[in-house]
XYZ file of C-alpha atoms in Angstrom:
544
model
C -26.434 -10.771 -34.066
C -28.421 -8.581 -36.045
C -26.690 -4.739 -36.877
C -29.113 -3.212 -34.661
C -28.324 -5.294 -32.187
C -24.595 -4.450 -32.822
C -24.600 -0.483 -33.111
C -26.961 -1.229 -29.435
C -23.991 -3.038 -27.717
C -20.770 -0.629 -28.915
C -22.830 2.126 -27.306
C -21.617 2.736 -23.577
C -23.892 2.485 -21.274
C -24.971 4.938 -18.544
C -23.856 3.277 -15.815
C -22.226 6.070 -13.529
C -25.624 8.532 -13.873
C -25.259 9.459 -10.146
C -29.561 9.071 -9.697
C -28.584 5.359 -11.088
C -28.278 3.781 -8.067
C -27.133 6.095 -4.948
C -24.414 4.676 -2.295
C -25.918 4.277 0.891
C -24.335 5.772 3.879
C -26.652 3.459 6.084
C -25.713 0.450 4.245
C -22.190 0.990 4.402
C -22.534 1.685 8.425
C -24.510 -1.756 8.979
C -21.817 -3.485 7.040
C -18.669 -1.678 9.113
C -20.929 -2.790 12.496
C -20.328 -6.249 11.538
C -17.471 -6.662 10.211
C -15.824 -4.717 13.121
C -17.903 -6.496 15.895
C -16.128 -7.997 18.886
C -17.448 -11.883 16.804
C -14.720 -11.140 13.727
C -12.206 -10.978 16.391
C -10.551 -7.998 14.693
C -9.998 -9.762 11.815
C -6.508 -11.010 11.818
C -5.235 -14.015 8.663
C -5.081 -17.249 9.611
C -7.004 -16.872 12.694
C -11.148 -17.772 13.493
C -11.781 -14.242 12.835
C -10.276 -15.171 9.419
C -13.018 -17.771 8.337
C -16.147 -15.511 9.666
C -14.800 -12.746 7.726
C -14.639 -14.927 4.303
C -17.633 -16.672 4.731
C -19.249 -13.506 5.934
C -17.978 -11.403 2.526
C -18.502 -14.656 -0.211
C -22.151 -14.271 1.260
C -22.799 -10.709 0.581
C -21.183 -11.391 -3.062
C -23.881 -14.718 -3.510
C -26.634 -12.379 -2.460
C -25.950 -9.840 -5.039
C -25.916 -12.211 -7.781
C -22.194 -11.520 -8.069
C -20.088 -14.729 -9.805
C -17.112 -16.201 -8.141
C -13.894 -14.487 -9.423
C -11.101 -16.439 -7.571
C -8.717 -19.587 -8.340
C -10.274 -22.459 -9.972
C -13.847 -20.883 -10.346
C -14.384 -20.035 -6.525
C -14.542 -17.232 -4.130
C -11.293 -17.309 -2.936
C -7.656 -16.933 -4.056
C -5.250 -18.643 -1.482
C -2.256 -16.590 0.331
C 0.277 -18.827 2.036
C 2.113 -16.795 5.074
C 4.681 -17.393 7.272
C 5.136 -14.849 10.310
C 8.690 -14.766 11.919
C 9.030 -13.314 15.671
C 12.616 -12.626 16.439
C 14.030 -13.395 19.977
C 16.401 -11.398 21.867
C 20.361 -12.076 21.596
C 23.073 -9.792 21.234
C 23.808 -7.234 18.362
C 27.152 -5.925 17.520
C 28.608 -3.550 14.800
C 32.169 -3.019 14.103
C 32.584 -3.706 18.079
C 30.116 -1.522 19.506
C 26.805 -2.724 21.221
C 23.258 -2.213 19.839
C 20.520 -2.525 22.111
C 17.250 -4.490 20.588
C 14.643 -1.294 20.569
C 16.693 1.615 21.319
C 19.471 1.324 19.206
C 18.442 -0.634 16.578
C 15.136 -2.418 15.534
C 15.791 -5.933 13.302
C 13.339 -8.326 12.092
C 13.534 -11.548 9.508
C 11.302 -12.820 6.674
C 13.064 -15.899 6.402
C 11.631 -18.630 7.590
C 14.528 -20.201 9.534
C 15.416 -21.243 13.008
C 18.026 -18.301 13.334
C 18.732 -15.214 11.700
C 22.589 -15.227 11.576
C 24.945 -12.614 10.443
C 28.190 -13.211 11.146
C 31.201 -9.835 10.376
C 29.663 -8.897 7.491
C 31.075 -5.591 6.498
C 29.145 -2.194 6.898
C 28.904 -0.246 3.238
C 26.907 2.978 3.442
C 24.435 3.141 0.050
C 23.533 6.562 0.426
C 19.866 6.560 -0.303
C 20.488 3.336 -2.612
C 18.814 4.280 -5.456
C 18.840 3.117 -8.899
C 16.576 5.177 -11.257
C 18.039 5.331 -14.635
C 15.016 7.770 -16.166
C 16.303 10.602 -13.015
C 19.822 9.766 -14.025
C 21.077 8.376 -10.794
C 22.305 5.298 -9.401
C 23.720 5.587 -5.689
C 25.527 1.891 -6.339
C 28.324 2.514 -8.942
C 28.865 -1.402 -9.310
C 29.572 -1.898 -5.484
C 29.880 -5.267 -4.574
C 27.255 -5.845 -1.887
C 27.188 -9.810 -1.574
C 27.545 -10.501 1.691
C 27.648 -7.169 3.272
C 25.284 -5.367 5.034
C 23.819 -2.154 3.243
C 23.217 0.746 5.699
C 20.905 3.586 3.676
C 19.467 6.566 4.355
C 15.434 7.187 4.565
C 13.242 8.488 1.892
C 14.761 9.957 -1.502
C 17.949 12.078 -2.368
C 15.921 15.127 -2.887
C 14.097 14.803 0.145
C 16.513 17.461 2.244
C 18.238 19.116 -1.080
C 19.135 22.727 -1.000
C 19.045 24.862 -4.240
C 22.243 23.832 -5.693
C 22.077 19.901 -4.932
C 22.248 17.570 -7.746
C 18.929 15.754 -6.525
C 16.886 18.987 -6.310
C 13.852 18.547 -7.810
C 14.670 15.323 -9.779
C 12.716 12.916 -7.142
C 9.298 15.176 -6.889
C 10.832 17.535 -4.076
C 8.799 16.887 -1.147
C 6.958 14.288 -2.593
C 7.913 10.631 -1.917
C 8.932 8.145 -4.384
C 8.559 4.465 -4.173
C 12.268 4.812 -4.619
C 12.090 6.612 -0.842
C 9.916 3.385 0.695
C 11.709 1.330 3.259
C 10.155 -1.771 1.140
C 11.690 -0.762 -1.695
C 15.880 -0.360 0.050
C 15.445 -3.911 1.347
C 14.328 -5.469 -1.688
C 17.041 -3.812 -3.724
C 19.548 -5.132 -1.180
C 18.476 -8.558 -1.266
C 18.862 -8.215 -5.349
C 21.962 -7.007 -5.111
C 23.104 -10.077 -2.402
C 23.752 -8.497 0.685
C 22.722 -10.928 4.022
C 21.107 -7.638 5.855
C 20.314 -3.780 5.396
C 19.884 -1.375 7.674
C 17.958 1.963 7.550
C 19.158 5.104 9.592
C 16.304 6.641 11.102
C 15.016 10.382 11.477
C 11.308 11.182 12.023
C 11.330 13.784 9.201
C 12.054 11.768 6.930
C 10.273 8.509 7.809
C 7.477 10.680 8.675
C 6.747 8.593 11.867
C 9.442 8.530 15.114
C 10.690 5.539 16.680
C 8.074 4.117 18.465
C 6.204 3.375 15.229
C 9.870 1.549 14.218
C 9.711 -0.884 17.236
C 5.993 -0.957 17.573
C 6.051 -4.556 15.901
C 8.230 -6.511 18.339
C 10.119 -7.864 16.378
C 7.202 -9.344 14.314
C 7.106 -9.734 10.702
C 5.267 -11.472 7.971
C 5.893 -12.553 4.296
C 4.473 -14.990 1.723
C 5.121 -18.309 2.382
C 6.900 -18.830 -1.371
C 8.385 -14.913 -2.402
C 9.548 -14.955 -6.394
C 12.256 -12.194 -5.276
C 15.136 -13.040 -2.634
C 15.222 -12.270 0.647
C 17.569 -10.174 3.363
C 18.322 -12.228 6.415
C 18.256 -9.546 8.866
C 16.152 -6.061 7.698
C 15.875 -3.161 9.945
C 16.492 0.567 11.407
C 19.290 1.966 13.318
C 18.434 4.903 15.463
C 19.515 8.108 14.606
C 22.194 8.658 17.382
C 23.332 5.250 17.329
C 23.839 5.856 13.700
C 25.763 8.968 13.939
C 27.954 7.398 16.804
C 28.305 4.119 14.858
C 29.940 5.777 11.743
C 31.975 8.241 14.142
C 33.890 4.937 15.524
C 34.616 4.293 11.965
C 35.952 7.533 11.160
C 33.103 9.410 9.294
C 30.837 12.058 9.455
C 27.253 10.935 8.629
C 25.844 14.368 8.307
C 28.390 15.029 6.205
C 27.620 11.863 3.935
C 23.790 12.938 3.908
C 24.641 16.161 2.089
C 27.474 14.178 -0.051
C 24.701 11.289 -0.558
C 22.244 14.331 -2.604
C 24.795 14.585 -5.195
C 24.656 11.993 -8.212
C 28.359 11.382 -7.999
C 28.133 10.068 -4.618
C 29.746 6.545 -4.241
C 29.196 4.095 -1.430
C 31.328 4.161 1.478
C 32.648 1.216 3.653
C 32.631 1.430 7.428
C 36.028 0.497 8.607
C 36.005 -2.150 11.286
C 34.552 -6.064 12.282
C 31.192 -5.549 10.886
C 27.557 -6.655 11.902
C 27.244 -9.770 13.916
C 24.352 -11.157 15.274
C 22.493 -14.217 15.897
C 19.172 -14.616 16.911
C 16.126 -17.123 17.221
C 13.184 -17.117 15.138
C 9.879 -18.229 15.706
C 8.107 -19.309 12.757
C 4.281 -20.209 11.784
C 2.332 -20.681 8.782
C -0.638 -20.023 8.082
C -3.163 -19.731 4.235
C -5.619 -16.874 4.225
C -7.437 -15.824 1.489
C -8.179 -12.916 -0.925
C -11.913 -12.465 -1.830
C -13.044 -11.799 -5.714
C -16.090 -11.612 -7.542
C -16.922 -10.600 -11.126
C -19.121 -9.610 -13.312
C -18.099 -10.322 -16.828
C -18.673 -8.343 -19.770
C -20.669 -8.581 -22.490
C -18.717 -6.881 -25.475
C -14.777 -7.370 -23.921
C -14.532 -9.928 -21.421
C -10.532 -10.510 -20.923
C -10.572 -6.626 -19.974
C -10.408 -5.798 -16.697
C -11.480 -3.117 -14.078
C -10.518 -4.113 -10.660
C -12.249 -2.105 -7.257
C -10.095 -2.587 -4.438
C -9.829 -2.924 -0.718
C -8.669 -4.923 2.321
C -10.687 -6.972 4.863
C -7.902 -7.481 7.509
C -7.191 -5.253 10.443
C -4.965 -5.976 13.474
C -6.353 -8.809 15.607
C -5.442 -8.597 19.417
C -3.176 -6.833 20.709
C -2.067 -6.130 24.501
C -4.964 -4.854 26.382
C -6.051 -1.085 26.424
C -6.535 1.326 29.605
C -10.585 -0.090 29.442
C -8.882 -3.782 28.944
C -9.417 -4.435 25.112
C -7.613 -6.055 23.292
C -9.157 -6.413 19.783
C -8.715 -3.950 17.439
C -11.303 -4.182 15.106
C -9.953 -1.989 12.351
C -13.336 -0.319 11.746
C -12.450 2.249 9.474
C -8.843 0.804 8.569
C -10.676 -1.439 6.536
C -14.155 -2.847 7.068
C -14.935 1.139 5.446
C -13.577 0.227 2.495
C -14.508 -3.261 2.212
C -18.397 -1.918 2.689
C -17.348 0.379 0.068
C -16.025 -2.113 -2.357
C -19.705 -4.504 -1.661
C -21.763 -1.055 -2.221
C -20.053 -0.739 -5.904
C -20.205 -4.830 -6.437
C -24.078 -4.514 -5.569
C -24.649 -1.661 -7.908
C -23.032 -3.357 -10.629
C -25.136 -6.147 -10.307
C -28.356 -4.635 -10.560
C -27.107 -2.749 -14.126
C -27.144 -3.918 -17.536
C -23.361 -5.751 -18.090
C -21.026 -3.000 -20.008
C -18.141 -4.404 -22.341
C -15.333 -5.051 -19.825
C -15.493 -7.343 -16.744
C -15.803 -6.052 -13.167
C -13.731 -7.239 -10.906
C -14.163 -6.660 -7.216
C -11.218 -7.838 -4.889
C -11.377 -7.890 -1.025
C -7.162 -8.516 0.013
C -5.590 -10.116 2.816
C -2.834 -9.456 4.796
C -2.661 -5.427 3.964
C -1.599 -4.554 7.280
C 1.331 -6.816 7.457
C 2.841 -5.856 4.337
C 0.140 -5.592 1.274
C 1.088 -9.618 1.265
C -2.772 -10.717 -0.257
C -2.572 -7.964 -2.847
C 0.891 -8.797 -3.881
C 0.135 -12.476 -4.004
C -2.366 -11.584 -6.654
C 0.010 -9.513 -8.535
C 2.490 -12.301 -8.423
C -0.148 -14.854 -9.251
C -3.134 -12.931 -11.482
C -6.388 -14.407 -12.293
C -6.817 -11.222 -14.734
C -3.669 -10.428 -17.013
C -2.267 -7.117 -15.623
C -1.339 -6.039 -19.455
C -5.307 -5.911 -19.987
C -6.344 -4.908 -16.093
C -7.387 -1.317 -17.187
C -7.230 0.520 -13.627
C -7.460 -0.411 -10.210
C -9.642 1.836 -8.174
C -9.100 1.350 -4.050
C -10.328 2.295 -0.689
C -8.407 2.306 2.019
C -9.983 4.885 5.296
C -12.586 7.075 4.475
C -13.551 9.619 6.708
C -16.414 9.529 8.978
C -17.612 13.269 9.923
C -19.878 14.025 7.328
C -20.079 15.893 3.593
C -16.703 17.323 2.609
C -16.683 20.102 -0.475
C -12.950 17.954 -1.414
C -11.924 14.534 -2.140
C -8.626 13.934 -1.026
C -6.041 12.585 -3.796
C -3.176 10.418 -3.153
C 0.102 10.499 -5.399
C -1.327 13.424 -7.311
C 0.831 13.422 -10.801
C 1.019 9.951 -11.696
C -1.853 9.047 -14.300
C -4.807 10.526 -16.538
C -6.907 8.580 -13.743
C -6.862 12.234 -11.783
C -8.444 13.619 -14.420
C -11.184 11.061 -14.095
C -11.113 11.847 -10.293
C -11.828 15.524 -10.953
C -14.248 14.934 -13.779
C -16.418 13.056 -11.075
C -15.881 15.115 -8.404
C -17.074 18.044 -10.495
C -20.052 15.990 -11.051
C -20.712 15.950 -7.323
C -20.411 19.468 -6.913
C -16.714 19.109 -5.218
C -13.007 19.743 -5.930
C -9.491 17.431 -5.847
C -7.312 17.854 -2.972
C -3.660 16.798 -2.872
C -2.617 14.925 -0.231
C -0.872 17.519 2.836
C 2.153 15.233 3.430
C 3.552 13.544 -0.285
C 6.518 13.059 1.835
C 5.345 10.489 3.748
C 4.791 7.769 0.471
C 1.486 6.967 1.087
C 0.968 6.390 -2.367
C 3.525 2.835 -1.858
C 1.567 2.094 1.491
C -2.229 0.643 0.206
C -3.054 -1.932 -1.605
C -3.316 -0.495 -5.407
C 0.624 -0.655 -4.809
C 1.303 -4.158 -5.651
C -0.747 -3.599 -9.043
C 0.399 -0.217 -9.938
C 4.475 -1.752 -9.741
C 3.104 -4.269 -12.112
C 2.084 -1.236 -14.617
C -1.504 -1.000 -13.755
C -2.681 2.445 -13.799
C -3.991 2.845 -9.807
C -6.601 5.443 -7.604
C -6.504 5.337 -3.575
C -8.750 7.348 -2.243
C -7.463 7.684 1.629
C -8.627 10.285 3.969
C -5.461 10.071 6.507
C -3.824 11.662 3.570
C -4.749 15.579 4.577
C -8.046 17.647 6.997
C -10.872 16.958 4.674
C -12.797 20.361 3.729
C -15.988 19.651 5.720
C -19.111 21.736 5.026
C -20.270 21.383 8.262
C -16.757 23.455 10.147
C -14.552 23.542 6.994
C -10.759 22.562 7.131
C -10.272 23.097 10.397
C -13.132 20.711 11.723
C -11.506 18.333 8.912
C -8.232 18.909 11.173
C -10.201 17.990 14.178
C -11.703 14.870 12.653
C -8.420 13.921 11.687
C -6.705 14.169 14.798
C -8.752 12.215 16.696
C -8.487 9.350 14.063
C -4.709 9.032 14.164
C -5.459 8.486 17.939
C -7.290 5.555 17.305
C -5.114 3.945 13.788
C -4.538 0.515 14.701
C -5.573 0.708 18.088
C -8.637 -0.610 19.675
C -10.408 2.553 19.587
C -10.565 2.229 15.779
C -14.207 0.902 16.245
C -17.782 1.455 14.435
C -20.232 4.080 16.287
C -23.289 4.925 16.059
C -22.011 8.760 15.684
C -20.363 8.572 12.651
C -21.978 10.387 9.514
C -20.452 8.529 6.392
C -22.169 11.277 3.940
C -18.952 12.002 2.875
C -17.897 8.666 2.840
C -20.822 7.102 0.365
C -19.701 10.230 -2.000
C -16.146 9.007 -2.181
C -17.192 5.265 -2.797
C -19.566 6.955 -5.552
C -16.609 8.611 -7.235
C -14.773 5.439 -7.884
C -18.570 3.616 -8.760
C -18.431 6.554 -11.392
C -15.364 6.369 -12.789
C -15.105 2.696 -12.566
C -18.462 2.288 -14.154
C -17.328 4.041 -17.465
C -14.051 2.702 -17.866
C -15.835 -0.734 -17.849
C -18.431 0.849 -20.139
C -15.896 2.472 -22.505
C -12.530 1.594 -24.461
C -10.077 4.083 -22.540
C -6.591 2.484 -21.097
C -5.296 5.177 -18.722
C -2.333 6.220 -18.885
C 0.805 7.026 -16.488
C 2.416 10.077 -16.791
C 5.789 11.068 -18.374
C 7.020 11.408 -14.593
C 5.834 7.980 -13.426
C 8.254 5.482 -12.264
C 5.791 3.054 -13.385
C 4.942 4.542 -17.269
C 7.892 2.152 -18.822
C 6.644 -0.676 -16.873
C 3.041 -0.278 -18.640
C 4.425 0.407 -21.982
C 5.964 -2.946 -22.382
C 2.823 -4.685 -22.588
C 1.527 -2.582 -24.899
C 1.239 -4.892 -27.498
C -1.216 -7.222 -25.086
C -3.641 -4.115 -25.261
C -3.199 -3.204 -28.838
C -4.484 -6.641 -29.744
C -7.742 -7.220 -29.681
């Protein structure tokens, strides 16, 4: 290579100029239509909807000139599943009946004939945390093998009153992954206990109990987890909860307001313990994630990875007009159209330094389960993955003067966000409810726990400020979406005005573009549960 030639490829290139290449709002409309058409069957893993979908996607990646960035130099990275349905039997705790769906909600992600749990004693965790940067560990060495954690919702600061040790240490009103339900089961099954329970309130779930039961029973992990698993997981209702720790002799409200203070220590219910013993129903099944690339020229083993997820609901039990599939139009196919409008640009540029990676995930909806695969199992090192940038909901009602921003706070990536949205003329919204963890609920998740600096741009996070009505039409908008998440209803039209959605996709395309362009790593901030996480693989970045 000559020096001219060089000094020509260490300059960045000008891949996000925003008259480069614009995202079209048509394009990413005639894309939703099919993917959410009655023929993709609402696009469920392991079904026939499953195999239009990926042969459907791999085409749109051939016809952009994309290359194959799966397993073994295809299109696809395999996802073994197993789903579990639970049957109905009886459900005891220390002696006193719970009702299946109204006084307590279990499910299993083992894959065995039974879930069995036979007296195992009750210990209440508190919110079981364990986060030695805040200082606090709800455990205090408790022996839990064997037992059956019971744990309050979200994080210890989550109801604290001036005063309260938590105040202020988990982000106030702002969830944690620390608050997630996934998060309380998986630290139970570390620490050995056979099943965990979580006491419900709507507040602090930030859904009510309907959403808690909505599943059946029905539940769905990969077929081969690295971590271990609980053999019973679920919720106890609020006022069985309270009446369950009465019979033992305690006060839960009481506990709550003991459990916000860091020298809180576990309590055990007196009495026989949980029992239970149930069928399960078990079936496997391999989907697939989707990836394509587009290697770079200058730093190849460098990585930018855009980010959504092709699978919505399926069927489901018919609907007052007698459908069943829910085609997951927005909750989504939106995204994935998004993720093909920034795979298509990239192809028709020059190639910058890094590699572009452009992953469509399985299995979102049941439990981020293609996304975590991949983080489990990477075909790009996370130590030099530079950011993920995901989609996941955009909204449909036209140009917005925001962009909404999801788990504001936790890397220099917001500053990117702003820089871009600037660009378009717009400003950075926080999300209106932190409380309710949507940050730990999309896809970026399983990347971001892994260190991997992480965007989601999701529009069910707050009212969009719409310049056609303003927040309140943004309100309206959203309102009449939450009707329709995860229902049948959820469903392309001919209506929508994705203006505002092709300026979203454009943000990431922007921001995305010049990382892969440029040399930055982002960084998490001093705040971040996930900052020491990234900072042990520092070394893997630092050598070149």
């Amino acid at each position: 290579m000559t020096r001219l030639a060089a000094l020509l490829a260490a300059l960045p290139l000008v891949a996000a100029s925003p008259a480069a290449d614009p995202i079209s709002a048509d394009r990413l409309s005639a894309d939703v239509k099919v993917l959410a058409s009655d023929a993709f069957g609402g696009r469920a893993p392991g079904t026939p909807g499953e195999t239009k979908t990926i042969d459907w996607l791999v085409a749109q990646f051939k016809a952009a000139g994309l290359e194959p960035g799966g397993s073994d130099g295809g299109w696809t990275q395999p996802v073994p599943l197993i789903r579990t349905m639970l049957g109905s039997g009886a459900v005891a705790a220390n002696g006193m009946p719970l009702a299946i769906g109204r006084d307590v909600y279990l499910s299993t992600v083992r894959p065995d004939a039974r879930a069995v749990v036979a007296r195992a004693p009750l210990v209440f965790v508190g919110y079981g945390v364990t986060a030695p940067e805040r200082q606090w560990d709800d455990f205090k060495g408790v022996d839990l093998k064997g037992k059956v954690a019971v744990f309050l919702v979200n994080d210890p600061d989550f109801e604290a009153a001036a005063g309260d040790d938590a105040a202020g240490r988990f982000g106030d009103r702002r969830m944690t992954y620390y608050g997630r339900w996934t998060y309380k089961f998986e630290e139970a099954a570390r620490r050995g206990a056979v099943a965990a329970l979580i006491v419900h309130d709507t507040p602090g779930a930030g859904y009510g109990w309907a959403t808690v039961t909505a599943p059946g029973g029905e539940n769905y992990d990969v077929a081969a987890p690295a971590a271990p698993r609980l053999a019973m997981q679920g919720w106890l209702e609020g006022g069985a909860a309270t009446r369950l720790f009465a019979a033992a002799g305690l006060d839960l409200a009481r506990l709550r307001a003991a459990a916000r203070r860091s020298d809180f220590r576990p309590v055990a219910l007196a009495g026989a313990g949980l029992s239970a013993d149930l069928p399960v129903t078990v079936t496997r099944a391999t989907s697939h994630n989707v990836l394509a690339k587009r290697t770079g020229r200058g730093r190849p083993d460098e990585t930018v990875i855009y980010g959504a997820h092709w699978d919505a609901y399926g069927e489901g039990t018919p609907d007052a007009a007698g459908r069943r599939i829910r085609p997951g139009a927005n909750d989504d196919a939106l995204g994935t159209a998004g993720v093909l409008a920034i795979a298509r640009a990239a192809a028709r540029m020059p190639r910058p330094a890094r590699t572009q990676v452009f992953a469509l995930w399985t299995g979102e909806e049941r439990g981020l389960l293609g996304s975590e695969t991949y983080a489990a199992h990477p075909l790009y090192p996370a130590a030099k993955t530079v950011a993920n940038l995901t989609l996941d909901i955009l909204q449909t009602a036209g140009p917005a003067r925001d962009v909404l921003l999801v788990g504001a706070g936790q890397n220099s990536l917001e500053a990117a966000l702003a820089a871009a949205a600037r660009a378009q003329g717009r400003s950075v919204t926080p999300e209106a409810l932190p409380e309710r963890g949507l940050f730990y609920r999309a896809d970026h998740f399983s990347l971001a726990r892994r260190g991997v600096p992480t965007l989601l741009l999701m529009a069910i996070s707050g009212a969009p400020d719409l310049v056609d009505g303003g927040r309140a039409a943004g309100q309206r908008w959203l309102d009449d979406y939450m009707r329709c998440y995860h229902q049948t209803c959820d469903a392309w039209s001919a209506d929508w005005n994705l203006a505002g959605a092709a300026a979203d996709v454009d943000l990431l395309r922007r921001i995305g573009f010049d990382l892969a362009a440029g040399t930055a790593w982002p960084t998490w901030n001093a705040g971040s549960e996930f900052r020491a996480i990234r900072a042990a693989s520092a070394a893997d970045r630092e050598r070149r």
